Coordinates of C-alpha atoms in Angstrom, one line a residue:
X1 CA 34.6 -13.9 -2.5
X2 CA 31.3 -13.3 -3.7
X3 CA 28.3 -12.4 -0.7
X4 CA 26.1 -15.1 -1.0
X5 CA 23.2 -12.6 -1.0
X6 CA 22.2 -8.9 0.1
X7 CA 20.3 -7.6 2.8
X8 CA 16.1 -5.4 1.5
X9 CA 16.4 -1.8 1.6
X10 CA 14.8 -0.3 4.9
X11 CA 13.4 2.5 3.0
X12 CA 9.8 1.9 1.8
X13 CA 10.5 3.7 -1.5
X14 CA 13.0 2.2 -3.9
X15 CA 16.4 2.4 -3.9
X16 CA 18.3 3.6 -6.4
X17 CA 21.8 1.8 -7.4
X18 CA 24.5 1.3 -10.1
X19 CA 25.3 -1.6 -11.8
X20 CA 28.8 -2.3 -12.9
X21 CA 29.9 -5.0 -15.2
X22 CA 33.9 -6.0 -15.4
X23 CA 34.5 -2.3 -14.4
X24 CA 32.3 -0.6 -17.1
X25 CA 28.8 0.6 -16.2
X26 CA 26.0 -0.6 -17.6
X27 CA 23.2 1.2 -19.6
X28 CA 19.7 1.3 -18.1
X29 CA 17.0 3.7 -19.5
X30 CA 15.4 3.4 -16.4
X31 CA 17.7 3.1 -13.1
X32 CA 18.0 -0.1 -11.5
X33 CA 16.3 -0.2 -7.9
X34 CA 16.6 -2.4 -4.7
X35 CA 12.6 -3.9 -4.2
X36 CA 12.4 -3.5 -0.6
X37 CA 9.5 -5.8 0.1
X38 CA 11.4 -8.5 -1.5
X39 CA 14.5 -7.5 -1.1
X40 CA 16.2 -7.9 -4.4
X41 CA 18.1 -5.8 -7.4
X42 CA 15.5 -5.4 -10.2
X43 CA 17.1 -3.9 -13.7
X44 CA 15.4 -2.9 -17.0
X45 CA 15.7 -5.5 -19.6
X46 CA 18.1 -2.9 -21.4
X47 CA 20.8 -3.8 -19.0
X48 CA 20.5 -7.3 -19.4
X49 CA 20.0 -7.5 -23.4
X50 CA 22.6 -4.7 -23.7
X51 CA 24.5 -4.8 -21.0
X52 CA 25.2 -8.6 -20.6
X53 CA 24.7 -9.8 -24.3
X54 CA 21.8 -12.0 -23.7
X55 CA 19.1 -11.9 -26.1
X56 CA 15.4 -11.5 -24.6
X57 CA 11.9 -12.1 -25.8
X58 CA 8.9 -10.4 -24.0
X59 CA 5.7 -11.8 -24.6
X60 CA 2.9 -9.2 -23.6
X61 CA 0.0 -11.7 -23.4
X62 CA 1.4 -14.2 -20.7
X63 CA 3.8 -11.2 -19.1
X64 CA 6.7 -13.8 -19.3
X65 CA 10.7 -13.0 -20.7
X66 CA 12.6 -15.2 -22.0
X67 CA 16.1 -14.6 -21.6
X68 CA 19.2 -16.6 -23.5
X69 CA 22.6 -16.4 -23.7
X70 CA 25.7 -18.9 -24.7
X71 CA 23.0 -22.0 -24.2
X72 CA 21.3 -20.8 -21.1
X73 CA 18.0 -20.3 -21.1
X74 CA 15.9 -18.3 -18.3
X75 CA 12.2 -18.2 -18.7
X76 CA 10.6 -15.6 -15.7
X77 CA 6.8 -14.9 -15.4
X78 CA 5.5 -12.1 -13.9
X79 CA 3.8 -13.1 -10.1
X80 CA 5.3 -16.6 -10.6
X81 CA 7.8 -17.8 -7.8
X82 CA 10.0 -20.1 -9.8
X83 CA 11.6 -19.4 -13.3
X84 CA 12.8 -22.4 -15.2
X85 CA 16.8 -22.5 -16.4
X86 CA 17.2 -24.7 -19.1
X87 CA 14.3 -26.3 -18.3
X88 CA 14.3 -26.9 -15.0
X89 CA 12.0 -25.0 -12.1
X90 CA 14.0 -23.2 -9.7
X91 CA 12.8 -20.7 -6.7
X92 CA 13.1 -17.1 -6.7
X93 CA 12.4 -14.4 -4.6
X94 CA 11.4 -11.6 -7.2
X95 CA 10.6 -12.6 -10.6
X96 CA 10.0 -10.0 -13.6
X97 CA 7.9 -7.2 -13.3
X98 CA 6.0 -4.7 -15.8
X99 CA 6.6 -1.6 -14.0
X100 CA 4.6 1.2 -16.1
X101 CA 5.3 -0.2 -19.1
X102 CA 8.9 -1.0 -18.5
X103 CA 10.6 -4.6 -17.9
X104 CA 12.3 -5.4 -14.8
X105 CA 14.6 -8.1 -14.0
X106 CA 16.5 -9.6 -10.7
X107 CA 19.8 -9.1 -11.7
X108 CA 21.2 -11.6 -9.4
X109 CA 18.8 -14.0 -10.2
X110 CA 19.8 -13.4 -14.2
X111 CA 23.7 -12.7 -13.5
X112 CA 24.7 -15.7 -11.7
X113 CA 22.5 -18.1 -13.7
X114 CA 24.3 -16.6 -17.0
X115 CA 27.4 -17.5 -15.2
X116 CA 28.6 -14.2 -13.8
X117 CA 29.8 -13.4 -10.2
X118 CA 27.6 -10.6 -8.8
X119 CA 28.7 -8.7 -5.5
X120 CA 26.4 -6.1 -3.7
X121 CA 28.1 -3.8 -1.9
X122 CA 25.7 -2.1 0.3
X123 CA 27.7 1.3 1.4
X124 CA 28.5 2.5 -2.1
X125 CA 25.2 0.9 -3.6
X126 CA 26.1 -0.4 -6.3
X127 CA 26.5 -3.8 -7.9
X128 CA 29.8 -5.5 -9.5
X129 CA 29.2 -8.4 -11.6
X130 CA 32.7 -10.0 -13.3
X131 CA 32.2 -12.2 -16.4
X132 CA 34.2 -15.7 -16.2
X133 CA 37.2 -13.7 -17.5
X134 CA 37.0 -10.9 -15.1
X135 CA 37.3 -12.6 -11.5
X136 CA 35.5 -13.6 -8.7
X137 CA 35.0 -11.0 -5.7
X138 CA 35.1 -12.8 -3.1
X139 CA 35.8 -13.6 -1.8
X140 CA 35.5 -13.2 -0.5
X141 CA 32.8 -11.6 -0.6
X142 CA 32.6 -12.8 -2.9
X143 CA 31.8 -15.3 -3.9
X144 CA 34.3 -12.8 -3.0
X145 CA 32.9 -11.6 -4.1
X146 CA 31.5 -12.1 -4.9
X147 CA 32.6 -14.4 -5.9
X148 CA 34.1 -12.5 -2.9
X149 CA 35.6 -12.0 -3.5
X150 CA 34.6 -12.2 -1.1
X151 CA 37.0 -15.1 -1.4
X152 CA 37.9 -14.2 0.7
X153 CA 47.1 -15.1 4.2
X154 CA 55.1 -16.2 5.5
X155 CA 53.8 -19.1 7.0
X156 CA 50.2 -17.4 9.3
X157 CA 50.7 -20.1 12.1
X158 CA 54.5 -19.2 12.5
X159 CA 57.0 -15.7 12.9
X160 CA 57.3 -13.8 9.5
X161 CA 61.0 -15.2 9.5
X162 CA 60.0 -18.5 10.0
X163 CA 60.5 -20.3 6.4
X164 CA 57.8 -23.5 6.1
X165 CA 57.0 -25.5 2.7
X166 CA 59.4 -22.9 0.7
X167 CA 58.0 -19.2 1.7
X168 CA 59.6 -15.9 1.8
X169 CA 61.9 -15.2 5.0
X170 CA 61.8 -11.6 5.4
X171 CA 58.7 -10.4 3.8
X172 CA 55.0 -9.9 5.4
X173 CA 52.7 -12.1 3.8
X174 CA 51.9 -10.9 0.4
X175 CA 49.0 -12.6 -1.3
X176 CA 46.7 -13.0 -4.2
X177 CA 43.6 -14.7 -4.0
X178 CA 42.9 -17.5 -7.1
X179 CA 39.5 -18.6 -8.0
X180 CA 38.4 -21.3 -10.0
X181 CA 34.6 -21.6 -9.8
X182 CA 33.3 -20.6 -13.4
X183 CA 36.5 -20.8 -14.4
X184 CA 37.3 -17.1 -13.7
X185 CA 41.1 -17.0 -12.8
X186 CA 41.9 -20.5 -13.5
X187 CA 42.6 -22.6 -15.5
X188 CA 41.2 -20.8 -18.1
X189 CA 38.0 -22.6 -20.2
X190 CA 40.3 -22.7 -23.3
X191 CA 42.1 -25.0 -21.3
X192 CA 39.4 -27.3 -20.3
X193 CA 40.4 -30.9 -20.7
X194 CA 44.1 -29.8 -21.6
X195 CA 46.3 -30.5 -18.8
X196 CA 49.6 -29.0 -20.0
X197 CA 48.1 -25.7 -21.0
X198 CA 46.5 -25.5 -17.4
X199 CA 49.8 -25.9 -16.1
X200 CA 51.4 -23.3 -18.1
X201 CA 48.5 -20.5 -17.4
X202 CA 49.2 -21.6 -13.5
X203 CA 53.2 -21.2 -13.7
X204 CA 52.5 -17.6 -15.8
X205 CA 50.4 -16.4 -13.5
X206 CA 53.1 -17.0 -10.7
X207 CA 55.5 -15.4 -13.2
X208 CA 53.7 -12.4 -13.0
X209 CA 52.8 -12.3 -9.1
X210 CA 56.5 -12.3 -8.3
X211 CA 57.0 -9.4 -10.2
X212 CA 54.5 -7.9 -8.5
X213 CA 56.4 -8.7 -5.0
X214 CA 53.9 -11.3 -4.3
X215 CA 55.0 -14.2 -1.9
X216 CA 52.0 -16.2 -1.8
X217 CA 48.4 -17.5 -2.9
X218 CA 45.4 -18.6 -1.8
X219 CA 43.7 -21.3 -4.5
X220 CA 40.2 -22.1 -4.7
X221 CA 40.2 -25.8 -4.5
X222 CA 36.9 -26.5 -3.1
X223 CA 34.8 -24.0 -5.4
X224 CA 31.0 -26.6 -5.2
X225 CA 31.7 -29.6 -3.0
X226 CA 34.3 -30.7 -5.5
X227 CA 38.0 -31.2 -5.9
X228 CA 40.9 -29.4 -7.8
X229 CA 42.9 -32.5 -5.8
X230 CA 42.7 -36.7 -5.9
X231 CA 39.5 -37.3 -3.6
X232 CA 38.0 -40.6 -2.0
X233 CA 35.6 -38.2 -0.8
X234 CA 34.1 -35.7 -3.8
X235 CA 34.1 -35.6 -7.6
X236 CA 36.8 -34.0 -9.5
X237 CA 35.4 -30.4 -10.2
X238 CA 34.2 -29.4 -14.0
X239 CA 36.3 -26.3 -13.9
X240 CA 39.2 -28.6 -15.2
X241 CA 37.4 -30.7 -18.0
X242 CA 33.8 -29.2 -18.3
X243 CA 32.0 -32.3 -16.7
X244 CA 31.9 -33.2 -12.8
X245 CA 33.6 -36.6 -12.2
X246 CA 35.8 -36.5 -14.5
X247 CA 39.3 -37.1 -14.1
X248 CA 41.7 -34.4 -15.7
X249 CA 44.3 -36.9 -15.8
X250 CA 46.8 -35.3 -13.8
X251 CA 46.5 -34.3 -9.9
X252 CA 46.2 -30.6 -10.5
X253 CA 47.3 -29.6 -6.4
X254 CA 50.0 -31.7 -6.4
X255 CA 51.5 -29.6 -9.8
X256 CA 50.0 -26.2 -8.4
X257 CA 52.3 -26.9 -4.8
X258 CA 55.3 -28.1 -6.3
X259 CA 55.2 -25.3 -8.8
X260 CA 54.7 -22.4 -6.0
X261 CA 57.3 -23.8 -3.9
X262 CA 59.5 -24.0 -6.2
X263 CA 59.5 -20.6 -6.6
X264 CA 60.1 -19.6 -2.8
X265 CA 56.0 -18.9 -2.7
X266 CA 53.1 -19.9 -0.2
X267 CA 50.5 -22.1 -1.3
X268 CA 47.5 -21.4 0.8
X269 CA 44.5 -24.0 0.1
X270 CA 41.5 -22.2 -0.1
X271 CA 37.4 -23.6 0.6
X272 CA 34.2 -22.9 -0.1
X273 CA 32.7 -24.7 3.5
X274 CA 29.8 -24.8 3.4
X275 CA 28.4 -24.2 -0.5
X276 CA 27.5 -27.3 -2.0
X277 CA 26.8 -25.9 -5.6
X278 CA 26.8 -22.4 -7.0
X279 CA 23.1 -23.2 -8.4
X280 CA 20.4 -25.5 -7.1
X281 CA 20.2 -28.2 -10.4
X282 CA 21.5 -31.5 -10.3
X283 CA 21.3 -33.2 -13.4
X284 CA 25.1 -32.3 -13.9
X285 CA 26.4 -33.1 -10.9
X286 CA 28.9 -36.3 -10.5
X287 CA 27.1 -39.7 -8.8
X288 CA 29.3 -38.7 -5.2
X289 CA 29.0 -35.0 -5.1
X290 CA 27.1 -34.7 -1.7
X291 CA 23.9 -33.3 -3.0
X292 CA 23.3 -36.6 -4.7
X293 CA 24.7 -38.5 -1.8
X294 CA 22.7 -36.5 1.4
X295 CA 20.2 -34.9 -0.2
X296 CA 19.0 -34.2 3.3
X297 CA 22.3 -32.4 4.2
X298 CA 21.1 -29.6 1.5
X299 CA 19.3 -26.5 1.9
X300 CA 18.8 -24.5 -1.2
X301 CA 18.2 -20.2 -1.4
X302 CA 17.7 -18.1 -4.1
X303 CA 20.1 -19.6 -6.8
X304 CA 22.3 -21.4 -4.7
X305 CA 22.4 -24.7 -2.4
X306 CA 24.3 -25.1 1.0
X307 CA 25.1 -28.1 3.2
X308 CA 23.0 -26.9 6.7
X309 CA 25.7 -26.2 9.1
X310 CA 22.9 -27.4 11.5
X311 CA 23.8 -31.6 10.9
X312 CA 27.0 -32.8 13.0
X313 CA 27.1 -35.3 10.3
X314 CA 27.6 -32.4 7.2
X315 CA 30.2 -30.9 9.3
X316 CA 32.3 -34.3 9.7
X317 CA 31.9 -34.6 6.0
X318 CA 32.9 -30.8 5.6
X319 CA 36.2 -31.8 7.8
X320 CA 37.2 -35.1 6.4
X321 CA 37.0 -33.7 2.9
X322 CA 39.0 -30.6 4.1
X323 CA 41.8 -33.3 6.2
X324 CA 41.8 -34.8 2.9
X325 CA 44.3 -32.0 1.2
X326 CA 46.3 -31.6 5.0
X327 CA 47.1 -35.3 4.8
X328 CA 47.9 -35.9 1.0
X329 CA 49.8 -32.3 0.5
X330 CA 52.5 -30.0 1.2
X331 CA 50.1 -26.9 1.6
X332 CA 51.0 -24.3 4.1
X333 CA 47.9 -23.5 4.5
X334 CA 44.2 -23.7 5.1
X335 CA 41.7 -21.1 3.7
X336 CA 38.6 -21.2 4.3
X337 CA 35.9 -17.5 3.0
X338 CA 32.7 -16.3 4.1
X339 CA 30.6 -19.2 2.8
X340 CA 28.6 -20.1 6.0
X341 CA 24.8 -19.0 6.7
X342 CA 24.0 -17.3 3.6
X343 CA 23.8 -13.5 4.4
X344 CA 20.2 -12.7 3.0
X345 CA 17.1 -14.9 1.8
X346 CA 15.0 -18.0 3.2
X347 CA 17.0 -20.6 4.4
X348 CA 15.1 -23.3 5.7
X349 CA 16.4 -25.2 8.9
X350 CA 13.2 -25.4 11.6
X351 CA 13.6 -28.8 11.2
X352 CA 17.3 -29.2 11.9
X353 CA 16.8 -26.4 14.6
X354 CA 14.5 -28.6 16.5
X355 CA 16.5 -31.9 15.7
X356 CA 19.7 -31.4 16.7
X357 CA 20.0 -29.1 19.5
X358 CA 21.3 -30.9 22.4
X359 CA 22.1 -27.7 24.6
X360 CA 19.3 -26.5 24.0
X361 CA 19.5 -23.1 22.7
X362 CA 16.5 -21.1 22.8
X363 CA 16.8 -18.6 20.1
X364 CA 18.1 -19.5 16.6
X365 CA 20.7 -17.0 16.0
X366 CA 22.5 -17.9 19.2
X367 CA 22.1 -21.7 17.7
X368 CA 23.6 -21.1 14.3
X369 CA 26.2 -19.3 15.2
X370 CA 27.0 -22.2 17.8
X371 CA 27.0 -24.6 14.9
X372 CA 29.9 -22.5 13.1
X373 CA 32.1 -22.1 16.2
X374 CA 32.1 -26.0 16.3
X375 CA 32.6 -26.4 13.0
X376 CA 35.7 -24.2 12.9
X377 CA 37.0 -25.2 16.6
X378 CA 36.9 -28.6 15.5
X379 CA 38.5 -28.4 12.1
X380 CA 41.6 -26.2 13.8
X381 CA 41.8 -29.0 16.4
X382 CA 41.8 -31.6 13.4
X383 CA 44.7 -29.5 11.2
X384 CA 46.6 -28.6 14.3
X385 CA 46.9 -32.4 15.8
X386 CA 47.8 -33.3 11.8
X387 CA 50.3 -31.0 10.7
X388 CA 51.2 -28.4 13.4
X389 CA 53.0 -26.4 11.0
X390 CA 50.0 -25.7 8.4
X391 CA 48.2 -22.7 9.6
X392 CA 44.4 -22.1 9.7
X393 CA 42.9 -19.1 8.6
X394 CA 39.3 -17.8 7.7
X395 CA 38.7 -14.3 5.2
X396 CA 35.0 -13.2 7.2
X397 CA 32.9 -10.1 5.6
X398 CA 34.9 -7.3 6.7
X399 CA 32.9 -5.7 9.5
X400 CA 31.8 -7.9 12.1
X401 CA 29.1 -5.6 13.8
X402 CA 28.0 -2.0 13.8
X403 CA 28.7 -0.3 16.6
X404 CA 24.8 0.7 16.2
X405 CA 24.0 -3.4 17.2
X406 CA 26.9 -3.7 19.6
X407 CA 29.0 -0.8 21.5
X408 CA 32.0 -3.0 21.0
X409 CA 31.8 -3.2 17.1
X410 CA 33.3 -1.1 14.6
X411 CA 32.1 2.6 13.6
X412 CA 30.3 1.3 10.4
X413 CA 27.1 1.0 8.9
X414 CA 27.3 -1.6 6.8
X415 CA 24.1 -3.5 5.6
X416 CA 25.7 -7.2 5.5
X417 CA 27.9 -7.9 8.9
X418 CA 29.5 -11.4 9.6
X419 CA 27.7 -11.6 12.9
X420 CA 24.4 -11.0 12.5
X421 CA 24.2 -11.6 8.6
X422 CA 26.2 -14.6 8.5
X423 CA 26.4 -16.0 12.0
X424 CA 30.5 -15.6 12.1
X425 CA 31.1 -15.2 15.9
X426 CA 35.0 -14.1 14.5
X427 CA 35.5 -12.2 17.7
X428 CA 35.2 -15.8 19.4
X429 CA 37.2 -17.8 17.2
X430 CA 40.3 -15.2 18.2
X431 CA 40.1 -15.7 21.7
X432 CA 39.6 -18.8 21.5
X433 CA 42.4 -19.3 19.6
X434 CA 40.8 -21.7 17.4
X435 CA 42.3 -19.7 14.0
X436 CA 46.1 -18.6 13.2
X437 CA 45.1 -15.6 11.3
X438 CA 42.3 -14.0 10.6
X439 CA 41.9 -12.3 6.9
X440 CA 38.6 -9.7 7.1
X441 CA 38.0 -8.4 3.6
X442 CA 38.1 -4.7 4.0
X443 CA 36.8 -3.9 0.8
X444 CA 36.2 0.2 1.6
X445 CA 38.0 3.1 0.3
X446 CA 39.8 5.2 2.9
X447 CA 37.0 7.6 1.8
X448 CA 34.2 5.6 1.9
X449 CA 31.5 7.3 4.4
X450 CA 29.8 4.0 5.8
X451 CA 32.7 1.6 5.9
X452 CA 35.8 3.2 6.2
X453 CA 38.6 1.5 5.4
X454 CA 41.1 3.0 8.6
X455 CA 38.3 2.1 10.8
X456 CA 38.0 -1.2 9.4
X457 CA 41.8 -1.7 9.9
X458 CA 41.8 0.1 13.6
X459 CA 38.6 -2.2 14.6
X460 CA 40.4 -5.3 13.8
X461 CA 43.7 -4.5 15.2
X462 CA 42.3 -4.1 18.1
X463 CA 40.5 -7.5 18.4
X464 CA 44.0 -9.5 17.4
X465 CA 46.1 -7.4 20.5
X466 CA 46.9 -9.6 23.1
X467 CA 46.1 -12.9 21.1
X468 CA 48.1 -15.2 19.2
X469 CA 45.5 -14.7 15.9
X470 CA 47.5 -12.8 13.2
X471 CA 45.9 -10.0 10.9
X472 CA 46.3 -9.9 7.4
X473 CA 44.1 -7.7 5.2
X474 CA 41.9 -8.8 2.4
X475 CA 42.0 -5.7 -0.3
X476 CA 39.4 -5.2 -3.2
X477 CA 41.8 -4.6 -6.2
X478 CA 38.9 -5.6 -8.1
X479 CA 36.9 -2.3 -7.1
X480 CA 39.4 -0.3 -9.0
X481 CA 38.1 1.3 -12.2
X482 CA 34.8 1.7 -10.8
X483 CA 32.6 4.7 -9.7
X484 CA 32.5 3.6 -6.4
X485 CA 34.4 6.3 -3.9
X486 CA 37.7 6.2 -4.0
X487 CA 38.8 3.6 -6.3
X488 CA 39.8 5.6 -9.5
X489 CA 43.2 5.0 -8.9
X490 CA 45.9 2.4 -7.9
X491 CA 46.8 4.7 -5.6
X492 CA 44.3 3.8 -3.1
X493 CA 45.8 0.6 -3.1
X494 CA 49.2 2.0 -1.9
X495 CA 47.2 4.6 0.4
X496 CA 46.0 1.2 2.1
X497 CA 49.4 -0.8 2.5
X498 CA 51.2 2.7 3.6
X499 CA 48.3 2.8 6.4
X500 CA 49.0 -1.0 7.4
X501 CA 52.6 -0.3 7.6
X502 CA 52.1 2.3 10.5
X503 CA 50.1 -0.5 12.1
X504 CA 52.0 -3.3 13.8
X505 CA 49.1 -5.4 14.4
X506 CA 49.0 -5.9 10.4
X507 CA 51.2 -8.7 9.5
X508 CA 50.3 -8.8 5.4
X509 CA 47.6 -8.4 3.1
X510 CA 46.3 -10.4 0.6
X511 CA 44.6 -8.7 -3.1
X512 CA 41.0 -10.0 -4.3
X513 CA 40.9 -11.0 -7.4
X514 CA 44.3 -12.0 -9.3
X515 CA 42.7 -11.0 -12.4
X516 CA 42.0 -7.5 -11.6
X517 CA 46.6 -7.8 -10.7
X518 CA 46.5 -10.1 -14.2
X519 CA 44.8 -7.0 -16.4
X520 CA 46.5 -4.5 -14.2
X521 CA 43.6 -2.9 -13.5
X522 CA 44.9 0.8 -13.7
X523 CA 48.3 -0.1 -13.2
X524 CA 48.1 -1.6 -10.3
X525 CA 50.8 -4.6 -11.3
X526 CA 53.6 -1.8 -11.2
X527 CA 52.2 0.0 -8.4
X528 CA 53.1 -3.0 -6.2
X529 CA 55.9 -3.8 -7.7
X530 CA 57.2 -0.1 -7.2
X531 CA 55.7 -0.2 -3.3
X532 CA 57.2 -3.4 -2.8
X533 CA 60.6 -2.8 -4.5
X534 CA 60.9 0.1 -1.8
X535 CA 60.2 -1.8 1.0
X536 CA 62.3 -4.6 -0.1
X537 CA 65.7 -2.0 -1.0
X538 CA 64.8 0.3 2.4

């Protein structure tokens, strides 16, 4: 669940960081650096010709690098404020830069374009990118990313014992997280077009989460304003056939519910809100995809366009398309990650500030946030009068303030908070009772100095007690492997459930991404399936 951006250093000198790629580090001959006037990651061009594959041509004269790789082509001139991408001109915050005779890159810029999933994480400073085989943070960021991985929870709206659309009986929630945008856990590209090989990567994949002692998942079937699902609404997404629009020829959610049922598991559907496309061209984008149907509706930053929480309109839409999968399946779930206000960069809504503000609302912080807490008030009031018995949940960032901004937030120092960064008043949406659960991605090492993960876990308990919102935990099994604190072995994992289990408040926990489980990522596969086989036998 992949953070839709990072927040400029507040040192005026540069800031050193590591970059990671699919858990190996990458070579640089010079270190990458956070560029704290523009507030973006800037690598050598070693990284990205070595590193990532891509071949690059620097021509001295004009100061411009051509980058390519797989058919993409980036083209980045030094002092220029848009590159071209195959051709087309898209913004940027920080193009390339001769710094004493060596070639710097923004690696965001470059990474996501190239299609990679790249996830800042501010308190271990360093940067995780995932190829399209190697997942999607996410959430949940992330996305989770992250990809958060981002992105980005038994039944959440119901008891644990409680048995809805085929789920475990006696078992906290136990979930994986599946993306699909880029195609990075599935389906798979070698399956593109090929609907019976989609639907055998799907039912292996389940295979191999029960083993684990998995009881659930949480699909991405919303990854750009398009559908893994039959839609009067949106265009069928390209992850299944390579092309937006077009029809796979089978109804993909219908196979991927039936098929999780079946097995006694929970399918959770999981959206994107508010990101229209994971880049800002539209030549490839289907006739009804909603940048090509409300242009006005979209706000593009950095490499990315959103639908501006700002329009009542783009909200409906938002809703309706989300109703769409309550209606027309057996999900027992809704998902939604952190995919509201982008967390860093320009995002241009003066207009829609002054436009449609009816309470008037003086400052704009204050206003945005008020535009999320309608949004997700009224789409748990839509779900709820629906289908009572599918729950609604939302994975935010996993600190919501620092204590340093608000007495009443966690003990954290985290660059990127869903609050102020992302205008997620979650604290709200619990007492209100607008959510069933709530899913923070507390993606921190129990060692980690500026987000620790106890603290997270402590913080958050604490804001569930007394409410009806269950807490489940979003974990960061794709950290493991890398030189970040604390994640050079599955154990932390384990270190993490053993924690929750001493802690009431926590109801289940949910892994980010399923192919860091898939390539059991330092054996993490049979370290759940020992830690669950205990639980299960005690």
């Amino acid at each position: 669940m992949s953070l839709p951006g990072w927040q400029p250093a507040a040192a005026a000198k540069l800031a050193y960081i590591t970059v990671y790629l699919d858990g190996e580090k990458l070579p640089a001959d010079v270190p990458p650096y956070i560029d704290p006037k523009l507030g973006a990651t800037m690598v050598p061009i070693r990284t990205v010709s070595e590193g990532l594959g891509a071949s690059i041509v620097w021509t001295q004269k004009t100061q411009t690098a051509a980058i390519a790789k797989d058919g993409d082509k980036i083209v980045l001139t030094s002092g220029n404020k848009t590159a071209t991408v195959n051709g087309s001109p898209v913004p940027l915050d920080a193009s390339v830069q001769n710094k004493a005779g060596r070639i710097m890159v923004p690696l965001r810029f470059i990474g996501e374009n190239l299609g990679l999933d790249v996830v800042w994480d501010p308190s271990a400073r360093s940067v995780v990118m995932r190829s399209k085989n190697g997942g999607e943070n996410g959430g949940a960021g992330g996305e989770a990313g992250g990809d958060p991985g981002s992105d980005p929870g038994s039944d959440p709206g119901s008891d644990p014992g409680s048995d809805p659309g085929g789920g475990s009986t006696s078992e906290s929630l136990r979930g994986a997280w599946i993306s699909t945008v880029y195609n990075l856990d599935w389906p798979s590209t070698a399956a593109s077009g090929n609907a019976n090989k989609q639907k055998q990567e799907f039912s292996a994949m389940l295979d191999q989460f029960q083993r684990m002692g998995l009881n659930a998942v949480f699909l991405q079937v919303r990854p750009a304003s398009d559908a893994l699902y039959r839609s009067a609404l949106v265009p069928w997404s390209k992850v299944l056939t390579g092309t937006q629009g077009r029809d796979p020829g089978y109804d993909p959610l219908a196979y991927l519910v039936e098929e999780t049922h079946r097995r006694g598991m929970q399918f959770h559907a999981w959206f994107n809100p508010f990101r229209a496309n994971t880049d800002t061209k539209t030549a490839a984008l289907a006739g009804n995809h909603v940048a090509m149907q409300h242009p006005e509706w979209i706000v593009t930053t950095g490499t990315a366009s959103y639908i501006n929480p700002g329009i009542p309109e783009a909200r409906q839409h938002i809703i309706d398309t989300i109703m769409e999968v309550v209606n027309g399946y057996d999900i027992d779930g809704v998902h939604l990650d952190d995919y509201f206000y982008p967390s860093g960069g320009l995002f241009s809504d003066d207009a829609t500030f002054a436009l449609h503000n009816p309470t008037r609302i003086l400052l704009k912080t204050d206003w945005r946030r008020e535009n999320i807490n309608t949004f997700v008030r009224d789409l748990g009031a839509s779900i709820h009068a629906a289908k009572p018995s599918v729950s609604f949940g939302i994975s935010p960032f996993g600190v919501w303030r620092n204590v340093a901004a608000d007495p009443t937030g966690s003990d954290t120092k985290a660059g990127v908070t869903a609050y102020d960064s992302m205008f997620a008043d979650v604290r709200t949406w619990i007492r209100q009772g607008w959510i069933d659960y709530v899913a923070p991605q507390i993606y921190w090492s129990m060692s980690n100095a500026a987000a620790r993960y106890d603290k997270l876990v402590d913080w958050w308990s604490g804001e569930v007690a007394g409410t009806s919102v269950k807490l489940y935990v979003g974990h960061a099994t794709y950290k493991l492997g890398t030189a970040e604190a604390g994640w050079q072995s599955a154990g932390e994992i384990v270190n993490q459930l053993k924690y929750n289990a001493a802690h009431p408040m926590v109801q289940g926990d949910i892994y980010y991404s399923a192919s860091s489980l898939l390539k059991n990522t330092l054996g993490i596969a049979q370290s759940l399936q020992n830690y669950y086989g205990q639980d299960l036998n005690s």
